[in-house]
Amino acid sequence: MKSCHPDLSGDDPDVTSFCMFINEIYGVLSDPMQRMVYDEIHGYSLTAINPFLDDTSPKDHAFVDEFSCIGCKNCANLAPDVFRIEEDFGRARVHCQSGNPDLVQQAIDSCPVDCIHWTSAAQVSLLEDEMRRVERVNVGLMLSGMGVTSDVFRMANSRWEKRQAKVLENVKVQLMKQKDTDNSRSWSSFWGKPKNYQNSEEETNERAKRAAAAARRWREYSKKGADKPPTFKLPDAMTKE
Ligand code: F3S
């Protein structure tokens, strides 16, 4: 928020809209009830299935495993609206998810190291989050044997499992402590205190709708990317668990 606030960033409309977007998501995540809906949609609810074990979600998002990409540029030549070669590391990244799926499939088939994958929306956000956490080296250095190679799918999978185990553990502890607690009180212990909502049915529906809309916007944002080369990069993850 600090770096993209309009007071600091000037009048760049892309940055301002990104700032409003963060604000909207923050509003949703600060409200325990909305967060439950949001988490449900993103595969983080208490009862969610691990997105990497869930075969029911459509695999309609492309993902480049940058640990394996050798920067041959085949994909960027075949589907330039979807794949771009990242300047810093010389590897391909998915720039936009709304390109022609047939061309994406051709890129997948022609990749010499099989590092492009079809993934679900929940998987791709976990995988991209994982990629942001690891230190990458330029592909030239990687090919000369420097840098680490990791299984990003395994890492993202295990981060999801750990996070979910932590949430479930918290729930168990809280439920043991608060015998006659109601749902909203127990959630407030995990995600912070709810605002003073009236809890009318109308208001509950309204909050659920807001959370679903925010989750949808996030999904669209991650699917579509920018229509032109991004001028504002997503910030690096702040914390490492
Ligand atoms: Fe990399 Fe494969 Fe493209 S090696 S540059 S992802 S075709």
PDB file of C-alpha atoms and ligand atoms in Angstrom:
ATOM      1  CA  MET A   1       0.000   0.000   0.000  1.00  0.00           C
ATOM      2  CA  LYS A   2       2.818   2.304   0.890  1.00  0.00           C
ATOM      3  CA  SER A   3       4.639   1.907  -2.390  1.00  0.00           C
ATOM      4  CA  CYS A   4       1.578   2.103  -4.625  1.00  0.00           C
ATOM      5  CA  HIS A   5      -0.387   4.773  -2.747  1.00  0.00           C
ATOM      6  CA  PRO A   6      -1.437   7.520  -5.197  1.00  0.00           C
ATOM      7  CA  ASP A   7       0.195  10.182  -2.974  1.00  0.00           C
ATOM      8  CA  LEU A   8       3.557   8.580  -3.655  1.00  0.00           C
ATOM      9  CA  SER A   9       3.124   7.022  -7.041  1.00  0.00           C
ATOM     10  CA  GLY A  10       1.708  10.034  -8.859  1.00  0.00           C
ATOM     11  CA  ASP A  11      -1.188   9.663 -11.214  1.00  0.00           C
ATOM     12  CA  ASP A  12      -0.373   6.375 -12.870  1.00  0.00           C
ATOM     13  CA  PRO A  13      -3.854   4.837 -13.317  1.00  0.00           C
ATOM     14  CA  ASP A  14      -2.505   1.250 -13.257  1.00  0.00           C
ATOM     15  CA  VAL A  15      -0.821   1.785  -9.910  1.00  0.00           C
ATOM     16  CA  THR A  16      -3.865   3.581  -8.473  1.00  0.00           C
ATOM     17  CA  SER A  17      -6.170   0.779  -9.516  1.00  0.00           C
ATOM     18  CA  PHE A  18      -3.750  -1.763  -8.029  1.00  0.00           C
ATOM     19  CA  CYS A  19      -3.796   0.255  -4.791  1.00  0.00           C
ATOM     20  CA  MET A  20      -7.623   0.198  -4.699  1.00  0.00           C
ATOM     21  CA  PHE A  21      -7.524  -3.502  -5.383  1.00  0.00           C
ATOM     22  CA  ILE A  22      -5.241  -4.155  -2.400  1.00  0.00           C
ATOM     23  CA  ASN A  23      -7.538  -2.040  -0.265  1.00  0.00           C
ATOM     24  CA  GLU A  24     -10.537  -4.091  -1.278  1.00  0.00           C
ATOM     25  CA  ILE A  25      -8.778  -7.391  -0.538  1.00  0.00           C
ATOM     26  CA  TYR A  26      -7.547  -6.056   2.813  1.00  0.00           C
ATOM     27  CA  GLY A  27     -11.124  -5.106   3.752  1.00  0.00           C
ATOM     28  CA  VAL A  28     -12.274  -8.623   2.996  1.00  0.00           C
ATOM     29  CA  LEU A  29      -9.436 -10.369   4.816  1.00  0.00           C
ATOM     30  CA  SER A  30      -9.918  -8.221   7.932  1.00  0.00           C
ATOM     31  CA  ASP A  31     -13.455  -9.471   8.395  1.00  0.00           C
ATOM     32  CA  PRO A  32     -13.472 -13.074   9.701  1.00  0.00           C
ATOM     33  CA  MET A  33     -16.740 -13.943   8.048  1.00  0.00           C
ATOM     34  CA  GLN A  34     -15.669 -12.605   4.662  1.00  0.00           C
ATOM     35  CA  ARG A  35     -12.334 -14.323   5.080  1.00  0.00           C
ATOM     36  CA  MET A  36     -14.082 -17.664   5.548  1.00  0.00           C
ATOM     37  CA  VAL A  37     -15.849 -17.226   2.216  1.00  0.00           C
ATOM     38  CA  TYR A  38     -12.651 -16.005   0.541  1.00  0.00           C
ATOM     39  CA  ASP A  39     -10.668 -18.944   1.924  1.00  0.00           C
ATOM     40  CA  GLU A  40     -13.331 -21.379   0.837  1.00  0.00           C
ATOM     41  CA  ILE A  41     -13.046 -20.088  -2.721  1.00  0.00           C
ATOM     42  CA  HIS A  42      -9.235 -20.184  -2.699  1.00  0.00           C
ATOM     43  CA  GLY A  43      -8.914 -23.637  -1.165  1.00  0.00           C
ATOM     44  CA  TYR A  44      -7.916 -22.440   2.315  1.00  0.00           C
ATOM     45  CA  SER A  45     -11.071 -23.230   4.264  1.00  0.00           C
ATOM     46  CA  LEU A  46     -10.969 -25.671   7.157  1.00  0.00           C
ATOM     47  CA  THR A  47     -12.585 -28.325   5.039  1.00  0.00           C
ATOM     48  CA  ALA A  48     -10.768 -27.465   1.813  1.00  0.00           C
ATOM     49  CA  ILE A  49      -9.116 -30.201  -0.171  1.00  0.00           C
ATOM     50  CA  ASN A  50      -5.443 -29.678  -0.911  1.00  0.00           C
ATOM     51  CA  PRO A  51      -5.560 -28.001  -4.357  1.00  0.00           C
ATOM     52  CA  PHE A  52      -2.760 -30.330  -5.497  1.00  0.00           C
ATOM     53  CA  LEU A  53      -4.897 -33.372  -4.722  1.00  0.00           C
ATOM     54  CA  ASP A  54      -8.131 -31.935  -6.043  1.00  0.00           C
ATOM     55  CA  ASP A  55      -8.919 -33.278  -9.504  1.00  0.00           C
ATOM     56  CA  THR A  56     -12.277 -31.546  -9.757  1.00  0.00           C
ATOM     57  CA  SER A  57     -11.034 -27.987 -10.435  1.00  0.00           C
ATOM     58  CA  PRO A  58     -10.453 -27.122 -14.092  1.00  0.00           C
ATOM     59  CA  LYS A  59      -6.801 -26.953 -15.090  1.00  0.00           C
ATOM     60  CA  ASP A  60      -7.018 -23.816 -17.199  1.00  0.00           C
ATOM     61  CA  HIS A  61      -4.063 -21.758 -15.912  1.00  0.00           C
ATOM     62  CA  ALA A  62      -0.584 -22.097 -17.395  1.00  0.00           C
ATOM     63  CA  PHE A  63       2.428 -22.137 -15.100  1.00  0.00           C
ATOM     64  CA  VAL A  64       6.135 -22.167 -15.975  1.00  0.00           C
ATOM     65  CA  ASP A  65       8.363 -24.002 -13.532  1.00  0.00           C
ATOM     66  CA  GLU A  66      11.258 -21.569 -13.560  1.00  0.00           C
ATOM     67  CA  PHE A  67      13.559 -24.027 -11.834  1.00  0.00           C
ATOM     68  CA  SER A  68      13.501 -26.162 -14.968  1.00  0.00           C
ATOM     69  CA  CYS A  69      13.106 -23.560 -17.737  1.00  0.00           C
ATOM     70  CA  ILE A  70      16.281 -23.207 -19.798  1.00  0.00           C
ATOM     71  CA  GLY A  71      15.130 -20.041 -21.559  1.00  0.00           C
ATOM     72  CA  CYS A  72      14.917 -21.568 -25.046  1.00  0.00           C
ATOM     73  CA  LYS A  73      12.162 -19.029 -25.937  1.00  0.00           C
ATOM     74  CA  ASN A  74      10.019 -21.552 -27.881  1.00  0.00           C
ATOM     75  CA  CYS A  75       6.955 -20.706 -25.797  1.00  0.00           C
ATOM     76  CA  ALA A  76       7.403 -16.943 -26.150  1.00  0.00           C
ATOM     77  CA  ASN A  77       7.717 -17.325 -29.931  1.00  0.00           C
ATOM     78  CA  LEU A  78       4.645 -19.542 -30.200  1.00  0.00           C
ATOM     79  CA  ALA A  79       2.348 -17.646 -27.812  1.00  0.00           C
ATOM     80  CA  PRO A  80       3.861 -14.194 -27.210  1.00  0.00           C
ATOM     81  CA  ASP A  81       0.651 -12.867 -25.652  1.00  0.00           C
ATOM     82  CA  VAL A  82       0.921 -15.527 -22.907  1.00  0.00           C
ATOM     83  CA  PHE A  83       4.644 -16.106 -22.347  1.00  0.00           C
ATOM     84  CA  ARG A  84       7.382 -13.507 -21.903  1.00  0.00           C
ATOM     85  CA  ILE A  85      11.043 -14.005 -21.193  1.00  0.00           C
ATOM     86  CA  GLU A  86      11.880 -12.374 -17.904  1.00  0.00           C
ATOM     87  CA  GLU A  87      14.777  -9.968 -18.280  1.00  0.00           C
ATOM     88  CA  ASP A  88      16.404 -10.573 -14.916  1.00  0.00           C
ATOM     89  CA  PHE A  89      16.602 -14.335 -15.081  1.00  0.00           C
ATOM     90  CA  GLY A  90      16.252 -15.176 -18.773  1.00  0.00           C
ATOM     91  CA  ARG A  91      13.387 -17.574 -18.124  1.00  0.00           C
ATOM     92  CA  ALA A  92       9.819 -17.661 -19.352  1.00  0.00           C
ATOM     93  CA  ARG A  93       6.931 -16.456 -17.216  1.00  0.00           C
ATOM     94  CA  VAL A  94       3.218 -16.507 -17.871  1.00  0.00           C
ATOM     95  CA  HIS A  95       2.313 -12.920 -18.485  1.00  0.00           C
ATOM     96  CA  CYS A  96      -1.362 -13.354 -19.325  1.00  0.00           C
ATOM     97  CA  GLN A  97      -3.699 -16.308 -18.800  1.00  0.00           C
ATOM     98  CA  SER A  98      -6.319 -15.375 -21.348  1.00  0.00           C
ATOM     99  CA  GLY A  99      -4.385 -16.333 -24.479  1.00  0.00           C
ATOM    100  CA  ASN A 100      -5.341 -18.962 -27.032  1.00  0.00           C
ATOM    101  CA  PRO A 101      -5.318 -22.356 -25.207  1.00  0.00           C
ATOM    102  CA  ASP A 102      -4.314 -24.180 -28.398  1.00  0.00           C
ATOM    103  CA  LEU A 103      -1.177 -22.069 -28.676  1.00  0.00           C
ATOM    104  CA  VAL A 104      -0.451 -22.631 -25.001  1.00  0.00           C
ATOM    105  CA  GLN A 105      -0.816 -26.359 -25.602  1.00  0.00           C
ATOM    106  CA  GLN A 106       1.587 -26.117 -28.563  1.00  0.00           C
ATOM    107  CA  ALA A 107       4.057 -24.301 -26.342  1.00  0.00           C
ATOM    108  CA  ILE A 108       3.691 -27.026 -23.707  1.00  0.00           C
ATOM    109  CA  ASP A 109       4.275 -29.720 -26.316  1.00  0.00           C
ATOM    110  CA  SER A 110       7.303 -27.970 -27.769  1.00  0.00           C
ATOM    111  CA  CYS A 111       9.059 -27.102 -24.517  1.00  0.00           C
ATOM    112  CA  PRO A 112      12.256 -29.196 -24.549  1.00  0.00           C
ATOM    113  CA  VAL A 113      12.337 -29.591 -20.770  1.00  0.00           C
ATOM    114  CA  ASP A 114       8.593 -30.015 -20.072  1.00  0.00           C
ATOM    115  CA  CYS A 115       8.450 -27.131 -17.673  1.00  0.00           C
ATOM    116  CA  ILE A 116       5.089 -25.636 -18.660  1.00  0.00           C
ATOM    117  CA  HIS A 117       2.059 -27.059 -16.883  1.00  0.00           C
ATOM    118  CA  TRP A 118      -1.695 -26.666 -16.889  1.00  0.00           C
ATOM    119  CA  THR A 119      -2.807 -25.941 -13.336  1.00  0.00           C
ATOM    120  CA  SER A 120      -5.961 -24.925 -11.483  1.00  0.00           C
ATOM    121  CA  ALA A 121      -6.530 -21.347 -10.292  1.00  0.00           C
ATOM    122  CA  ALA A 122      -5.845 -22.320  -6.679  1.00  0.00           C
ATOM    123  CA  GLN A 123      -2.683 -24.194  -7.654  1.00  0.00           C
ATOM    124  CA  VAL A 124      -1.285 -21.359  -9.737  1.00  0.00           C
ATOM    125  CA  SER A 125      -1.621 -18.823  -6.926  1.00  0.00           C
ATOM    126  CA  LEU A 126       0.180 -21.190  -4.522  1.00  0.00           C
ATOM    127  CA  LEU A 127       2.881 -21.927  -7.098  1.00  0.00           C
ATOM    128  CA  GLU A 128       3.436 -18.262  -7.976  1.00  0.00           C
ATOM    129  CA  ASP A 129       3.603 -17.444  -4.284  1.00  0.00           C
ATOM    130  CA  GLU A 130       6.233 -20.151  -3.859  1.00  0.00           C
ATOM    131  CA  MET A 131       8.276 -18.824  -6.804  1.00  0.00           C
ATOM    132  CA  ARG A 132       8.300 -15.362  -5.242  1.00  0.00           C
ATOM    133  CA  ARG A 133       9.836 -16.741  -2.080  1.00  0.00           C
ATOM    134  CA  VAL A 134      12.852 -18.435  -3.617  1.00  0.00           C
ATOM    135  CA  GLU A 135      16.007 -16.842  -4.769  1.00  0.00           C
ATOM    136  CA  ARG A 136      16.599 -17.419  -8.463  1.00  0.00           C
ATOM    137  CA  VAL A 137      19.747 -17.077 -10.474  1.00  0.00           C
ATOM    138  CA  ASN A 138      20.076 -16.175 -14.122  1.00  0.00           C
ATOM    139  CA  VAL A 139      19.484 -19.119 -16.427  1.00  0.00           C
ATOM    140  CA  GLY A 140      23.097 -18.906 -17.675  1.00  0.00           C
ATOM    141  CA  LEU A 141      24.397 -19.410 -14.152  1.00  0.00           C
ATOM    142  CA  MET A 142      21.875 -22.150 -13.540  1.00  0.00           C
ATOM    143  CA  LEU A 143      23.013 -24.052 -16.629  1.00  0.00           C
ATOM    144  CA  SER A 144      26.606 -23.790 -15.501  1.00  0.00           C
ATOM    145  CA  GLY A 145      25.637 -25.624 -12.346  1.00  0.00           C
ATOM    146  CA  MET A 146      25.093 -22.709  -9.979  1.00  0.00           C
ATOM    147  CA  GLY A 147      21.891 -22.123  -8.115  1.00  0.00           C
ATOM    148  CA  VAL A 148      19.533 -24.632  -6.603  1.00  0.00           C
ATOM    149  CA  THR A 149      16.951 -26.758  -8.334  1.00  0.00           C
ATOM    150  CA  SER A 150      13.786 -27.374  -6.398  1.00  0.00           C
ATOM    151  CA  ASP A 151      10.487 -29.062  -6.944  1.00  0.00           C
ATOM    152  CA  VAL A 152       8.154 -26.075  -6.760  1.00  0.00           C
ATOM    153  CA  PHE A 153       5.048 -28.299  -6.806  1.00  0.00           C
ATOM    154  CA  ARG A 154       6.279 -30.257  -3.804  1.00  0.00           C
ATOM    155  CA  MET A 155       7.219 -27.035  -1.984  1.00  0.00           C
ATOM    156  CA  ALA A 156       3.839 -25.374  -2.636  1.00  0.00           C
ATOM    157  CA  ASN A 157       2.029 -28.549  -1.695  1.00  0.00           C
ATOM    158  CA  SER A 158       3.878 -28.873   1.577  1.00  0.00           C
ATOM    159  CA  ARG A 159       3.411 -25.162   2.419  1.00  0.00           C
ATOM    160  CA  TRP A 160      -0.335 -25.607   1.943  1.00  0.00           C
ATOM    161  CA  GLU A 161      -0.311 -28.703   4.180  1.00  0.00           C
ATOM    162  CA  LYS A 162       1.669 -26.912   6.881  1.00  0.00           C
ATOM    163  CA  ARG A 163      -0.545 -23.861   6.793  1.00  0.00           C
ATOM    164  CA  GLN A 164      -3.669 -25.974   6.936  1.00  0.00           C
ATOM    165  CA  ALA A 165      -2.291 -28.049   9.821  1.00  0.00           C
ATOM    166  CA  LYS A 166      -1.541 -24.839  11.708  1.00  0.00           C
ATOM    167  CA  VAL A 167      -5.077 -23.522  11.203  1.00  0.00           C
ATOM    168  CA  LEU A 168      -6.592 -26.831  12.273  1.00  0.00           C
ATOM    169  CA  GLU A 169      -4.369 -26.938  15.338  1.00  0.00           C
ATOM    170  CA  ASN A 170      -5.471 -23.409  16.257  1.00  0.00           C
ATOM    171  CA  VAL A 171      -9.086 -24.410  15.855  1.00  0.00           C
ATOM    172  CA  LYS A 172      -8.591 -27.417  18.106  1.00  0.00           C
ATOM    173  CA  VAL A 173      -6.877 -25.381  20.810  1.00  0.00           C
ATOM    174  CA  GLN A 174      -9.495 -22.622  20.664  1.00  0.00           C
ATOM    175  CA  LEU A 175     -12.388 -25.044  20.738  1.00  0.00           C
ATOM    176  CA  MET A 176     -10.923 -26.775  23.761  1.00  0.00           C
ATOM    177  CA  LYS A 177     -10.515 -23.424  25.505  1.00  0.00           C
ATOM    178  CA  GLN A 178     -13.916 -22.046  24.659  1.00  0.00           C
ATOM    179  CA  LYS A 179     -16.480 -24.698  25.327  1.00  0.00           C
ATOM    180  CA  ASP A 180     -19.532 -22.668  24.500  1.00  0.00           C
ATOM    181  CA  THR A 181     -18.045 -20.293  22.001  1.00  0.00           C
ATOM    182  CA  ASP A 182     -19.998 -19.352  18.921  1.00  0.00           C
ATOM    183  CA  ASN A 183     -18.615 -19.504  15.380  1.00  0.00           C
ATOM    184  CA  SER A 184     -17.754 -15.868  15.005  1.00  0.00           C
ATOM    185  CA  ARG A 185     -15.897 -15.706  18.306  1.00  0.00           C
ATOM    186  CA  SER A 186     -13.748 -18.670  17.475  1.00  0.00           C
ATOM    187  CA  TRP A 187     -12.894 -17.221  14.081  1.00  0.00           C
ATOM    188  CA  SER A 188     -11.975 -13.908  15.637  1.00  0.00           C
ATOM    189  CA  SER A 189      -9.211 -15.707  17.500  1.00  0.00           C
ATOM    190  CA  PHE A 190      -7.655 -16.843  14.235  1.00  0.00           C
ATOM    191  CA  TRP A 191      -8.093 -13.898  11.966  1.00  0.00           C
ATOM    192  CA  GLY A 192      -8.537 -10.916  14.273  1.00  0.00           C
ATOM    193  CA  LYS A 193     -11.527  -9.209  15.757  1.00  0.00           C
ATOM    194  CA  PRO A 194     -14.584  -8.717  13.591  1.00  0.00           C
ATOM    195  CA  LYS A 195     -16.025  -5.266  13.167  1.00  0.00           C
ATOM    196  CA  ASN A 196     -19.219  -4.468  14.948  1.00  0.00           C
ATOM    197  CA  TYR A 197     -21.600  -6.103  12.540  1.00  0.00           C
ATOM    198  CA  GLN A 198     -25.289  -6.460  13.316  1.00  0.00           C
ATOM    199  CA  ASN A 199     -25.396 -10.045  12.028  1.00  0.00           C
ATOM    200  CA  SER A 200     -28.688  -9.627  10.257  1.00  0.00           C
ATOM    201  CA  GLU A 201     -29.266 -12.107   7.450  1.00  0.00           C
ATOM    202  CA  GLU A 202     -29.181  -9.316   4.922  1.00  0.00           C
ATOM    203  CA  GLU A 203     -25.854  -8.081   6.186  1.00  0.00           C
ATOM    204  CA  THR A 204     -24.376 -11.585   6.329  1.00  0.00           C
ATOM    205  CA  ASN A 205     -25.346 -12.160   2.704  1.00  0.00           C
ATOM    206  CA  GLU A 206     -23.889  -8.805   1.766  1.00  0.00           C
ATOM    207  CA  ARG A 207     -20.537  -9.639   3.389  1.00  0.00           C
ATOM    208  CA  ALA A 208     -20.449 -13.057   1.757  1.00  0.00           C
ATOM    209  CA  LYS A 209     -21.143 -11.463  -1.605  1.00  0.00           C
ATOM    210  CA  ARG A 210     -18.361  -8.925  -1.063  1.00  0.00           C
ATOM    211  CA  ALA A 211     -15.878 -11.663  -0.233  1.00  0.00           C
ATOM    212  CA  ALA A 212     -16.874 -13.736  -3.255  1.00  0.00           C
ATOM    213  CA  ALA A 213     -16.543 -10.667  -5.483  1.00  0.00           C
ATOM    214  CA  ALA A 214     -13.063  -9.938  -4.104  1.00  0.00           C
ATOM    215  CA  ALA A 215     -12.003 -13.549  -4.623  1.00  0.00           C
ATOM    216  CA  ARG A 216     -13.369 -13.434  -8.158  1.00  0.00           C
ATOM    217  CA  ARG A 217     -11.525 -10.182  -8.852  1.00  0.00           C
ATOM    218  CA  TRP A 218      -8.301 -11.692  -7.558  1.00  0.00           C
ATOM    219  CA  ARG A 219      -8.799 -14.738  -9.722  1.00  0.00           C
ATOM    220  CA  GLU A 220      -9.517 -12.607 -12.765  1.00  0.00           C
ATOM    221  CA  TYR A 221      -6.500 -10.459 -11.969  1.00  0.00           C
ATOM    222  CA  SER A 222      -4.207 -13.483 -11.685  1.00  0.00           C
ATOM    223  CA  LYS A 223      -5.751 -15.071 -14.777  1.00  0.00           C
ATOM    224  CA  LYS A 224      -5.727 -12.053 -17.006  1.00  0.00           C
ATOM    225  CA  GLY A 225      -2.605 -10.329 -15.826  1.00  0.00           C
ATOM    226  CA  ALA A 226      -2.176  -6.973 -17.458  1.00  0.00           C
ATOM    227  CA  ASP A 227      -3.229  -6.190 -20.991  1.00  0.00           C
ATOM    228  CA  LYS A 228       0.155  -4.639 -21.545  1.00  0.00           C
ATOM    229  CA  PRO A 229       3.511  -5.328 -19.919  1.00  0.00           C
ATOM    230  CA  PRO A 230       3.035  -4.829 -16.170  1.00  0.00           C
ATOM    231  CA  THR A 231       4.306  -1.526 -14.873  1.00  0.00           C
ATOM    232  CA  PHE A 232       3.755  -2.488 -11.287  1.00  0.00           C
ATOM    233  CA  LYS A 233       5.053  -5.802 -10.058  1.00  0.00           C
ATOM    234  CA  LEU A 234       3.448  -7.649  -7.197  1.00  0.00           C
ATOM    235  CA  PRO A 235       5.598  -7.080  -4.134  1.00  0.00           C
ATOM    236  CA  ASP A 236       7.768  -9.920  -2.861  1.00  0.00           C
ATOM    237  CA  ALA A 237       6.254 -11.996  -0.109  1.00  0.00           C
ATOM    238  CA  MET A 238       6.811 -10.219   3.200  1.00  0.00           C
ATOM    239  CA  THR A 239       7.206 -13.231   5.435  1.00  0.00           C
ATOM    240  CA  LYS A 240       8.843 -16.555   5.142  1.00  0.00           C
ATOM    241  CA  GLU A 241       7.214 -19.239   7.262  1.00  0.00           C
TER     242      GLU A 241
HETATM  243 FE1  F3S B   1      11.470 -22.179 -20.951  1.00  0.00          FE
HETATM  244 FE2  F3S B   1      10.254 -24.160 -22.047  1.00  0.00          FE
HETATM  245 FE3  F3S B   1       9.650 -21.706 -22.713  1.00  0.00          FE
HETATM  246  S1  F3S B   1      12.394 -24.019 -21.616  1.00  0.00           S
HETATM  247  S2  F3S B   1      11.503 -20.592 -22.432  1.00  0.00           S
HETATM  248  S3  F3S B   1       9.361 -22.635 -20.781  1.00  0.00           S
HETATM  249  S4  F3S B   1       9.642 -23.460 -24.030  1.00  0.00           S
END
